[in-house]
Coordinates of C-alpha atoms in Angstrom, one line a residue:
M137 CA -23.8 -23.3 20.9
D138 CA -22.6 -23.8 24.6
A139 CA -19.1 -23.0 25.6
L140 CA -16.8 -25.2 23.7
K141 CA -14.8 -25.9 27.0
S142 CA -12.6 -24.8 29.8
E143 CA -9.1 -26.3 30.2
I144 CA -5.8 -25.7 31.8
R145 CA -3.0 -25.6 29.5
D146 CA 0.3 -23.9 29.6
G147 CA -0.1 -22.2 32.7
M148 CA -3.5 -20.6 32.0
H149 CA -7.1 -21.5 32.7
I150 CA -8.8 -21.0 29.2
D151 CA -12.5 -20.6 28.5
W152 CA -13.3 -21.3 24.8
D153 CA -16.1 -19.5 23.1
M154 CA -17.7 -18.3 26.3
P155 CA -21.0 -16.6 25.6
I156 CA -21.8 -12.9 26.3
V157 CA -25.4 -12.0 25.9
M158 CA -26.1 -8.8 24.5
D159 CA -29.1 -6.6 25.3
D160 CA -31.0 -7.6 22.0
G161 CA -30.6 -11.3 22.8
L162 CA -28.0 -12.0 20.6
V163 CA -24.4 -14.2 21.9
L164 CA -20.9 -13.0 21.3
R165 CA -18.4 -15.4 21.9
A166 CA -15.3 -14.7 24.0
D167 CA -11.9 -16.5 24.8
I168 CA -10.8 -15.9 28.3
F169 CA -7.3 -16.4 29.4
R170 CA -6.7 -16.3 33.1
P171 CA -4.3 -17.2 36.1
T172 CA -4.8 -21.0 37.3
R173 CA -4.8 -19.7 41.2
A174 CA -8.2 -18.6 42.7
G175 CA -8.2 -14.9 42.8
K176 CA -10.1 -11.6 41.8
F177 CA -7.7 -9.9 38.6
P178 CA -7.7 -7.0 36.4
V179 CA -9.2 -7.7 32.7
I180 CA -7.6 -6.5 29.6
L181 CA -10.3 -6.8 26.8
S182 CA -10.3 -6.5 23.2
Y183 CA -13.2 -6.5 20.8
G184 CA -12.9 -6.9 16.9
P185 CA -13.5 -8.6 13.7
Y186 CA -10.4 -10.5 13.0
G187 CA -11.4 -14.2 14.0
K188 CA -9.9 -14.8 17.7
G189 CA -9.1 -18.3 16.7
L190 CA -6.9 -17.4 13.7
A191 CA -3.4 -17.9 14.5
F192 CA -0.8 -14.4 13.7
Q193 CA 1.3 -16.6 11.9
E194 CA -1.3 -18.1 9.7
G195 CA -3.8 -15.0 9.0
Y196 CA -0.6 -12.7 8.6
K197 CA 2.2 -14.9 7.5
T198 CA 4.8 -12.6 6.1
A199 CA 4.1 -9.6 8.9
W200 CA 5.1 -12.5 11.4
E201 CA 7.9 -13.7 9.5
I202 CA 9.1 -10.0 9.4
M203 CA 8.5 -9.6 13.3
E204 CA 10.2 -12.9 14.1
R205 CA 13.4 -12.0 12.1
E206 CA 13.6 -8.4 13.5
N207 CA 12.1 -8.3 16.6
P208 CA 13.2 -11.9 18.1
D209 CA 12.3 -10.6 21.6
V210 CA 8.8 -10.8 20.7
I211 CA 9.2 -14.4 20.1
R212 CA 11.1 -15.2 23.2
G213 CA 9.1 -16.1 26.6
S214 CA 6.4 -17.5 24.6
S215 CA 5.2 -20.5 23.0
N216 CA 3.3 -18.1 20.6
K217 CA 0.5 -20.6 20.0
Y218 CA -2.0 -18.0 21.1
Q219 CA -0.8 -15.2 19.1
N220 CA -3.3 -13.2 17.4
W221 CA -3.2 -10.4 14.9
E222 CA -3.1 -7.0 16.9
V223 CA -4.1 -8.0 20.7
V224 CA -1.8 -9.1 23.6
D225 CA -0.2 -12.5 24.0
P226 CA -2.0 -13.8 27.0
E227 CA 1.0 -15.9 27.6
K228 CA 2.9 -12.6 28.4
W229 CA 0.1 -11.4 30.5
V230 CA -1.6 -13.8 32.7
P231 CA 1.2 -14.7 34.7
D232 CA 1.8 -11.2 35.8
D233 CA -2.2 -11.7 37.1
Y234 CA -4.2 -10.4 34.2
V235 CA -7.2 -12.2 32.7
C236 CA -7.1 -11.3 28.9
I237 CA -10.7 -11.6 26.8
R238 CA -10.6 -11.6 23.2
I239 CA -14.3 -11.2 21.7
D240 CA -15.3 -11.8 18.1
S241 CA -17.2 -9.0 17.0
R242 CA -20.4 -9.1 15.8
G243 CA -20.9 -11.0 12.9
A244 CA -17.3 -12.0 12.9
G245 CA -15.4 -15.3 13.9
R246 CA -17.6 -17.3 16.2
S247 CA -19.9 -14.4 16.9
P248 CA -23.2 -14.4 14.8
G249 CA -24.9 -11.4 13.7
F250 CA -25.1 -8.5 11.1
M251 CA -21.6 -7.2 10.6
D252 CA -21.4 -3.2 10.7
H253 CA -18.2 -1.8 11.7
N254 CA -18.0 0.8 14.2
N255 CA -21.3 1.5 14.4
A256 CA -23.5 2.5 17.5
R257 CA -24.3 -1.2 17.9
E258 CA -20.9 -2.3 18.2
T259 CA -19.8 0.4 20.5
Q260 CA -23.1 -0.8 22.9
D261 CA -21.7 -4.5 22.5
I262 CA -18.3 -3.2 23.8
H263 CA -19.6 -1.1 26.6
L264 CA -22.2 -4.3 27.7
C265 CA -18.8 -7.0 27.4
I266 CA -16.9 -4.4 29.9
E267 CA -19.8 -4.6 32.5
W268 CA -20.1 -8.3 32.1
A269 CA -16.4 -8.9 32.7
A270 CA -16.4 -6.3 35.5
K271 CA -18.8 -8.6 37.2
Q272 CA -17.1 -12.1 36.7
K273 CA -15.9 -14.0 40.1
W274 CA -12.2 -13.9 38.7
S275 CA -12.4 -9.9 37.9
N276 CA -11.3 -7.0 40.4
G277 CA -14.0 -5.0 38.7
R278 CA -11.3 -3.0 36.9
V279 CA -11.1 -3.2 33.0
G280 CA -8.8 -2.0 30.7
M281 CA -8.6 -2.1 26.8
N282 CA -5.5 -2.8 24.7
G283 CA -4.9 -3.4 21.4
I284 CA -3.5 -2.1 17.7
S285 CA -5.8 -0.2 15.2
Y286 CA -9.3 -1.6 15.1
Y287 CA -8.5 -2.8 18.7
G288 CA -7.5 0.5 19.4
S289 CA -9.7 2.8 17.6
N290 CA -13.0 1.1 19.2
Q291 CA -11.3 2.1 22.4
W292 CA -12.3 6.0 21.6
R293 CA -15.8 5.1 21.3
A294 CA -16.2 2.8 24.1
A295 CA -14.6 5.3 26.6
A296 CA -17.1 8.1 25.5
S297 CA -19.9 5.7 26.2
K298 CA -18.8 5.7 29.8
P299 CA -18.8 2.1 31.0
K300 CA -18.7 2.3 35.0
H301 CA -16.1 -0.5 35.0
L302 CA -13.8 0.8 31.9
A303 CA -10.9 2.2 34.0
A304 CA -7.9 3.0 31.7
I305 CA -7.5 2.7 27.9
C306 CA -4.3 2.0 25.6
V307 CA -5.1 3.0 22.2
W308 CA -2.1 1.5 20.1
E309 CA -2.1 3.2 16.5
G310 CA -5.8 3.9 16.6
W311 CA -8.0 6.5 14.5
N312 CA -11.2 8.1 15.9
D313 CA -12.4 10.1 13.1
N314 CA -13.7 8.0 10.6
Y315 CA -14.2 10.5 7.9
R316 CA -10.9 12.5 7.9
E317 CA -8.5 9.6 9.2
S318 CA -10.1 6.4 7.8
S319 CA -12.5 6.9 4.9
R320 CA -11.7 10.1 3.0
H321 CA -8.5 12.1 3.3
G322 CA -9.3 15.7 3.1
G323 CA -12.4 14.4 1.2
I324 CA -10.6 11.9 -1.4
A325 CA -11.8 8.6 -0.8
C326 CA -8.9 6.1 0.5
S327 CA -9.1 2.7 -1.3
F328 CA -8.1 0.8 1.7
R329 CA -11.6 0.4 3.2
K330 CA -12.6 -1.4 0.0
N331 CA -9.8 -3.8 0.0
W332 CA -9.7 -4.3 3.7
M333 CA -13.1 -5.8 3.6
E334 CA -12.1 -8.3 0.8
M335 CA -8.5 -9.0 2.5
Q336 CA -9.3 -9.2 6.4
V337 CA -12.7 -9.2 6.8
K338 CA -15.1 -11.0 4.9
T339 CA -12.4 -14.1 4.9
V340 CA -13.0 -14.4 8.8
Q341 CA -17.0 -13.5 8.6
H342 CA -19.0 -15.6 10.7
G343 CA -20.6 -18.5 8.6
V344 CA -17.6 -18.7 6.5
G345 CA -17.2 -22.1 8.5
D346 CA -16.0 -25.0 6.9
R347 CA -14.7 -22.7 3.9
G348 CA -12.3 -20.8 6.3
K349 CA -9.4 -21.8 8.5
K350 CA -9.3 -23.6 11.7
S351 CA -7.8 -23.2 15.0
A352 CA -4.4 -24.7 15.4
V353 CA -5.2 -24.8 19.1
T354 CA -9.0 -26.3 19.1
G355 CA -9.2 -27.7 15.7
E356 CA -12.2 -25.7 15.6
T357 CA -13.6 -23.9 12.6
V358 CA -12.6 -20.2 13.2
C359 CA -15.8 -18.6 11.4
G360 CA -18.4 -20.4 13.6
P361 CA -19.8 -23.9 13.7
E362 CA -22.3 -23.2 11.0
T363 CA -21.2 -22.8 7.3
L364 CA -23.5 -20.3 5.5
P365 CA -24.5 -20.3 1.7
E366 CA -22.4 -17.0 0.1
A367 CA -25.8 -15.2 -0.4
E368 CA -26.6 -15.5 3.2
L369 CA -23.1 -14.1 4.0
R370 CA -23.3 -11.3 1.7
K371 CA -26.7 -10.2 3.4
N372 CA -25.0 -10.4 6.7
V373 CA -22.7 -7.7 6.2
D374 CA -22.7 -4.0 5.5
D375 CA -21.5 -2.6 2.2
V376 CA -18.7 -0.2 3.7
W377 CA -17.2 0.6 0.1
K378 CA -20.8 1.8 -1.0
R379 CA -21.5 3.9 2.1
V380 CA -18.2 5.7 1.1
M381 CA -19.0 6.2 -2.5
D382 CA -22.6 7.3 -1.4
N383 CA -21.2 9.8 1.2
E384 CA -18.8 12.2 0.0
M385 CA -19.6 15.0 2.5
I386 CA -19.9 14.3 6.5
G387 CA -23.2 12.9 7.7
D388 CA -24.8 10.6 10.4
W389 CA -22.9 7.5 8.9
Y390 CA -19.6 8.7 9.6
E391 CA -20.7 10.6 12.8
E392 CA -22.2 7.4 14.3
R393 CA -18.3 5.9 13.7
T394 CA -16.3 8.8 15.2
A395 CA -15.5 9.4 18.7
N396 CA -16.9 12.4 20.6
L397 CA -13.6 12.9 22.5
D398 CA -15.2 15.4 24.9
K399 CA -16.5 12.4 26.6
V400 CA -13.3 10.8 27.0
D401 CA -12.2 11.4 30.5
I402 CA -10.5 8.0 31.8
P403 CA -6.7 7.4 31.9
V404 CA -5.3 7.2 28.4
L405 CA -2.3 6.0 27.0
S406 CA -2.3 7.3 23.3
A407 CA 0.7 5.5 21.3
A408 CA 1.2 6.6 17.8
N409 CA 3.7 5.9 14.7
W410 CA 5.4 8.3 12.8
G411 CA 4.9 6.2 10.0
G412 CA 1.3 5.7 10.0
Q413 CA 0.3 8.5 7.6
G414 CA -2.9 7.3 6.0
L415 CA -4.8 5.7 8.7
H416 CA -3.8 5.9 12.6
T417 CA -1.5 8.8 12.8
R418 CA -3.6 11.7 13.2
G419 CA -6.1 10.0 15.5
N420 CA -3.7 9.4 18.0
F421 CA -2.5 12.9 18.2
E422 CA -6.0 14.4 18.2
G423 CA -7.1 11.9 20.8
F424 CA -4.5 12.7 23.1
V425 CA -4.7 16.6 22.8
R426 CA -8.6 16.9 22.4
S427 CA -9.8 14.1 25.2
K428 CA -10.7 15.5 28.6
S429 CA -8.8 13.0 30.4
K430 CA -6.8 14.8 33.0
N431 CA -4.5 11.9 33.3
K432 CA -3.2 11.2 29.7
W433 CA 0.4 10.1 27.8
L434 CA 1.5 10.1 24.3
E435 CA 3.9 7.8 23.4
V436 CA 5.2 8.1 19.8
H437 CA 7.4 5.2 17.9
G438 CA 8.6 4.3 14.8
G439 CA 8.7 1.0 12.9
S440 CA 6.1 -1.5 11.9
H441 CA 2.6 -0.9 12.6
W442 CA 2.6 -4.5 14.7
A443 CA 5.9 -5.2 15.9
P444 CA 6.4 -2.2 18.6
F445 CA 3.5 -3.2 20.5
Y446 CA 4.8 -6.9 21.2
T447 CA 8.4 -6.1 22.0
D448 CA 9.7 -6.0 25.5
Y449 CA 10.0 -2.2 25.0
G450 CA 5.8 -2.2 24.0
V451 CA 4.7 -4.7 26.7
A452 CA 6.7 -3.1 29.5
L453 CA 5.1 0.5 28.8
Q454 CA 1.7 -0.9 28.7
K455 CA 1.9 -2.9 31.8
K456 CA 3.3 0.1 33.7
F457 CA 0.4 1.9 32.8
F458 CA -2.1 -0.8 33.6
D459 CA -0.6 -2.0 36.8
F460 CA -0.9 1.7 38.1
Y461 CA -4.5 2.1 37.0
L462 CA -6.0 -1.5 37.1
K463 CA -4.0 -3.1 40.0
G464 CA -3.4 0.2 41.8
K465 CA 0.5 -0.4 42.1
K466 CA 2.6 2.3 43.1
N467 CA 5.2 2.1 40.3
G468 CA 5.5 5.8 39.6
W469 CA 3.8 5.7 36.5
N470 CA 2.1 9.2 37.4
K471 CA 5.3 10.6 37.2
T472 CA 5.8 9.7 33.9
P473 CA 6.5 12.7 31.6
P474 CA 3.2 13.2 29.6
V475 CA 4.8 13.2 26.1
S476 CA 7.3 10.7 25.3
L477 CA 9.3 10.8 21.6
L478 CA 11.5 8.7 19.8
V479 CA 13.1 11.1 17.5
R480 CA 13.5 9.9 13.9
S481 CA 16.7 10.1 11.9
P482 CA 17.8 9.1 8.7
G483 CA 18.7 5.3 8.6
E484 CA 15.7 4.1 11.0
K485 CA 17.7 5.7 14.0
F486 CA 15.6 7.0 17.2
T487 CA 16.4 9.0 20.1
L488 CA 14.0 8.5 23.1
R489 CA 13.0 12.3 24.4
N490 CA 10.8 13.4 26.8
E491 CA 8.1 16.0 26.7
N492 CA 5.5 18.1 28.4
E493 CA 2.8 18.7 25.7
W494 CA 2.0 18.4 22.0
P495 CA 2.7 20.1 19.9
L496 CA 5.9 21.1 21.5
K497 CA 5.7 24.7 23.2
R498 CA 9.2 25.8 22.2
T499 CA 8.2 25.1 18.3
Q500 CA 9.5 27.6 16.0
W501 CA 6.6 27.6 13.4
T502 CA 8.2 28.7 10.4
P503 CA 6.7 29.4 7.0
L504 CA 8.7 28.4 3.8
Y505 CA 7.3 30.2 0.7
L506 CA 7.2 28.7 -2.2
D507 CA 9.1 30.0 -5.0
P508 CA 8.5 28.6 -8.5
N509 CA 11.5 30.3 -10.1
Q510 CA 13.9 28.0 -8.7
K511 CA 11.4 25.5 -7.4
T512 CA 12.7 26.2 -4.2
F513 CA 11.8 27.8 -0.9
S514 CA 12.4 31.3 0.5
Q515 CA 12.2 32.4 3.7
L516 CA 10.8 35.7 3.0
P517 CA 7.4 36.2 1.0
L518 CA 7.9 36.7 -2.8
K519 CA 7.5 40.1 -4.3
Q520 CA 6.6 38.9 -7.7
E521 CA 3.7 37.3 -9.0
A522 CA 4.3 33.9 -10.1
K523 CA 2.8 30.6 -11.4
I524 CA 3.6 27.3 -12.4
Q525 CA 1.2 24.6 -14.0
Y526 CA 1.3 20.4 -13.7
D527 CA -0.7 17.9 -14.9
M528 CA -2.8 16.2 -12.3
M529 CA -2.0 12.9 -13.4
G530 CA 1.8 13.5 -13.8
N531 CA 4.5 13.9 -11.2
G532 CA 3.7 17.4 -10.0
V533 CA 5.9 19.9 -8.9
T534 CA 8.5 19.6 -6.2
F535 CA 10.0 22.8 -4.3
A536 CA 13.3 22.3 -2.6
F537 CA 16.0 23.7 0.0
P538 CA 19.7 23.5 -1.2
P539 CA 21.4 21.2 1.4
Q540 CA 21.2 22.1 5.2
T541 CA 24.1 23.7 6.4
Q542 CA 23.6 22.6 9.9
E543 CA 21.2 20.0 11.2
V544 CA 17.4 20.8 12.0
E545 CA 14.8 18.9 13.4
L546 CA 11.0 18.9 12.5
T547 CA 8.5 17.4 15.0
G548 CA 4.7 18.3 14.6
P549 CA 2.2 18.8 12.3
M550 CA 2.5 21.1 9.0
A551 CA 0.1 23.1 7.3
L552 CA 0.3 24.1 3.4
K553 CA -1.1 27.2 1.8
L554 CA -2.0 27.3 -1.7
F555 CA -3.6 29.3 -4.3
I556 CA -4.6 27.1 -7.3
S557 CA -6.6 27.2 -10.3
S558 CA -7.8 24.4 -12.2
S559 CA -8.7 23.5 -15.6
T560 CA -11.9 21.7 -14.4
V561 CA -14.6 21.8 -11.7
D562 CA -12.3 20.1 -8.9
A563 CA -8.6 19.3 -7.9
D564 CA -7.1 16.9 -5.8
I565 CA -4.4 17.9 -4.1
F566 CA -1.7 15.3 -2.6
A567 CA 1.3 16.9 -0.7
I568 CA 4.4 15.0 0.1
V569 CA 7.1 16.0 2.2
R570 CA 10.5 14.5 1.5
V571 CA 14.1 14.4 2.4
F572 CA 16.8 14.0 0.1
D573 CA 20.6 12.8 1.0
P574 CA 23.7 14.6 0.1
K575 CA 23.9 13.0 -3.4
G576 CA 20.0 13.5 -4.4
K577 CA 18.6 10.4 -3.6
E578 CA 15.3 10.4 -1.5
V579 CA 15.7 9.0 2.2
L580 CA 12.6 6.6 2.5
F581 CA 11.6 5.6 6.1
H582 CA 9.7 2.5 7.4
G583 CA 6.1 3.2 7.4
A584 CA 3.4 1.6 9.2
L585 CA 2.8 -1.0 6.8
D586 CA 4.9 0.0 3.5
P587 CA 8.8 -0.1 4.6
K588 CA 9.4 2.7 2.3
T589 CA 7.8 6.0 2.8
P590 CA 8.3 9.7 2.6
I591 CA 8.1 11.7 5.9
A592 CA 4.7 13.1 5.7
Q593 CA 1.7 13.3 3.7
G594 CA -1.6 15.7 3.4
W595 CA -4.4 15.9 1.3
L596 CA -7.5 18.0 0.2
R597 CA -10.0 17.8 -2.8
A598 CA -10.4 21.5 -3.8
S599 CA -14.2 21.6 -3.6
H600 CA -13.8 21.0 0.3
R601 CA -11.9 23.8 1.2
K602 CA -14.4 25.5 3.3
L603 CA -12.9 25.6 7.0
D604 CA -14.0 25.3 10.4
K605 CA -12.9 28.6 11.8
K606 CA -13.4 27.6 15.4
K607 CA -11.7 24.2 15.0
S608 CA -8.8 25.3 12.7
L609 CA -5.3 26.3 14.0
P610 CA -2.5 27.7 12.4
Y611 CA -0.7 24.5 12.1
R612 CA -3.8 22.1 11.9
P613 CA -6.7 23.5 9.5
W614 CA -9.9 21.7 10.2
H615 CA -12.4 21.4 7.1
S616 CA -15.9 21.1 7.9
H617 CA -16.6 18.9 4.8
D618 CA -20.5 19.8 4.9
E619 CA -20.6 21.7 1.9
K620 CA -18.9 21.2 -1.7
Q621 CA -18.0 24.0 -3.3
P622 CA -17.4 23.4 -7.0
L623 CA -14.5 25.4 -9.1
T624 CA -15.2 27.8 -11.8
P625 CA -12.3 26.8 -14.2
G626 CA -9.7 29.1 -14.4
E627 CA -10.4 30.9 -11.3
I628 CA -8.0 31.0 -8.1
Y629 CA -8.8 29.5 -4.9
E630 CA -6.8 29.8 -1.5
L631 CA -6.8 26.3 0.3
D632 CA -5.6 25.1 3.4
V633 CA -3.9 21.6 3.4
E634 CA -3.6 19.6 6.6
I635 CA -0.3 17.8 6.8
W636 CA -0.3 14.9 9.7
P637 CA 2.4 15.0 12.2
T638 CA 5.7 13.8 11.8
C639 CA 9.3 13.9 13.3
I640 CA 12.6 13.8 11.4
V641 CA 16.1 15.2 12.3
V642 CA 17.3 16.7 8.7
P643 CA 21.0 16.2 9.1
K644 CA 23.6 18.4 7.9
G645 CA 24.0 17.9 3.9
Y646 CA 20.6 16.7 3.6
S647 CA 17.6 18.9 1.8
I648 CA 13.9 19.1 2.6
A649 CA 11.6 19.4 -0.3
L650 CA 7.8 19.2 -1.0
S651 CA 6.0 17.6 -4.0
I652 CA 2.7 18.7 -4.9
R653 CA 0.8 16.7 -7.3
G654 CA -2.9 15.2 -8.4
R655 CA -2.3 11.5 -7.4
D656 CA -0.8 9.3 -4.9
Y657 CA 3.2 9.7 -4.2
E658 CA 5.2 6.9 -5.8
H659 CA 8.5 5.9 -4.7
D660 CA 11.2 4.7 -7.5
D661 CA 12.5 1.7 -5.4
A662 CA 10.8 -2.1 -5.6
A663 CA 7.3 -2.3 -4.1
A664 CA 6.7 -4.1 -0.9
V665 CA 4.3 -6.7 -0.4
L666 CA 2.4 -8.0 2.5
S667 CA 0.2 -11.3 2.5
N668 CA -2.7 -9.4 3.8
M669 CA -2.5 -6.3 1.4
K670 CA -4.1 -6.4 -1.7
H671 CA -1.8 -4.6 -3.8
P672 CA 2.4 -4.3 -3.8
M673 CA 3.1 -1.1 -2.0
K674 CA 4.8 1.9 -3.5
G675 CA 5.3 4.5 -0.6
C676 CA 1.5 5.1 0.7
G677 CA 1.1 1.7 1.8
P678 CA -2.3 0.3 1.3
F679 CA -3.6 3.9 1.8
T680 CA -4.5 4.9 -1.8
H681 CA -6.8 6.9 -3.5
D682 CA -7.3 5.4 -7.2
D683 CA -11.1 4.8 -7.6
E684 CA -12.1 6.1 -10.7
Q685 CA -16.0 6.5 -9.3
D686 CA -14.5 9.2 -6.8
R687 CA -12.0 10.5 -8.9
P688 CA -13.4 10.4 -12.5
P689 CA -10.4 11.3 -15.1
A690 CA -12.4 13.8 -16.7
I691 CA -12.8 15.8 -13.5
F692 CA -9.5 14.7 -11.7
G693 CA -7.2 14.6 -15.0
G694 CA -6.9 18.2 -16.2
K695 CA -4.5 20.7 -15.0
V696 CA -3.8 22.5 -11.8
T697 CA -1.9 26.0 -11.8
L698 CA -0.2 27.2 -8.7
H699 CA -0.2 30.9 -8.1
M700 CA 2.5 32.6 -5.8
G701 CA 3.6 36.1 -5.1
P702 CA 2.1 39.4 -3.0
K703 CA -1.2 38.6 -3.3
H704 CA -0.9 34.6 -3.0
Q705 CA 1.6 33.9 -0.8
A706 CA 1.8 30.1 -0.9
R707 CA 3.5 28.6 2.0
L708 CA 4.5 25.5 4.0
L709 CA 4.4 25.8 7.6
V710 CA 6.9 23.8 9.3
P711 CA 7.9 23.1 12.9
V712 CA 11.3 23.6 13.6
I713 CA 12.2 22.3 17.1
P714 CA 15.4 24.0 18.8
K715 CA 17.7 21.9 20.9
K716 CA 16.8 21.9 24.4
K717 CA 19.0 24.3 26.7

């Protein structure tokens, strides 16, 4: 298949299905949007599996409709004909003298091959695509990567592979640790991986051909010119869920798909979402803190997973960053504060505040001791031994402060120390930090995908309690996941649960609570539905942990006892932020 065609339309020179030959001879296909005038321009490159010819409006209908309704600035200034899920709109970039390249990943869309997500072959493909783009006659030799989620997470690995011409990356809500952030939370398998393959990936696999969608712009089949038999399609894709099920502990498969942040040393803009509990949030914070880049910035916002990227706010931020590093424009970006937070309050209210580091240096790390007598917190260690039991498959137990007598801000990661015994050989801990209004109703917050979520979550399988002492921090325990340590029923074990970073200003009269349970959190409101998600969402979005192969009821359906007191000081460590003086 030769390049479909080149044409000028909507003020852009567009090359459809441009071939890019890999080192093993396989030909990937790219759509290239560039200025119509002659010249050399910086490149914004994205590589992923969602079908470059599939319109956002068609492939992700409800997400588009919500964005169109709630963020009208996204729609303005564009015909929106070239909108794709989670990548830049070329109509908003090409007029500012950028070349936008969208590449269908190996085995996806119009690129043939075996589909194996996030592996070393994919990283090598991206590396080669970057170097190819840098050498084209219309390129100034400076390539940046930009995009959300999949198009963000693969940037960490691409940067670690050190392509000569990759000048900067903007990772917008992108994980980097395949095990801890994507596949197994605290060792517990996240069912998102299974449903994601069925809903978002196999539907645009190369070879679906005539059975799939057609591009609204070109009229060509989104999933390649050929239509392959179902049996061949199945042979052409790795079974990700089987890999997750077959590999409970960290090994080569996960490590190959995890970025080595020690090798990321180019300029980085890491944009996180407070509401991304369950997939990307941790990766953006860890990527910012642990990458070796001397020039790196952290931006944290709220709202949906997709909309902020496309808003005037998001586009202006991205362009200022890339203008500085890809065009050499002296726009003052280098004087931008390292950390920019949209501080969250109930009612989806956000206040922009600049900071110098993460976690914040002025954080008052405050232990809240679990008191089972009143199911509350004590700011002093308990003096008497006590315990409380719950059914793993029930609602667990909730500890709550009385209503706040003054406003308090919690911004940062949290850590929960527990002492438990189980009636079986294991136990899964789900830790949920919550906020209640003065009338006792839970205040829910807009998550990245689920519009109603609690403020923070953490997970740990008790048999995965082993810590890496060198990597662990008081506020962020690091589990090695390299050795399974089953429990002896009735014996007491110490657990350290990582709770992902969050931000909330708790008003006077509101209360802070912690729920500990043995299954996913669910709120009492109506479930939310997105067309690209398999199941209605009840508080955790699609990031649930409900596979019975991973969580057999005989083991994870028993009883857990929480132990507290002088010898078992169970506590939640919270990041209290004093006001700036």
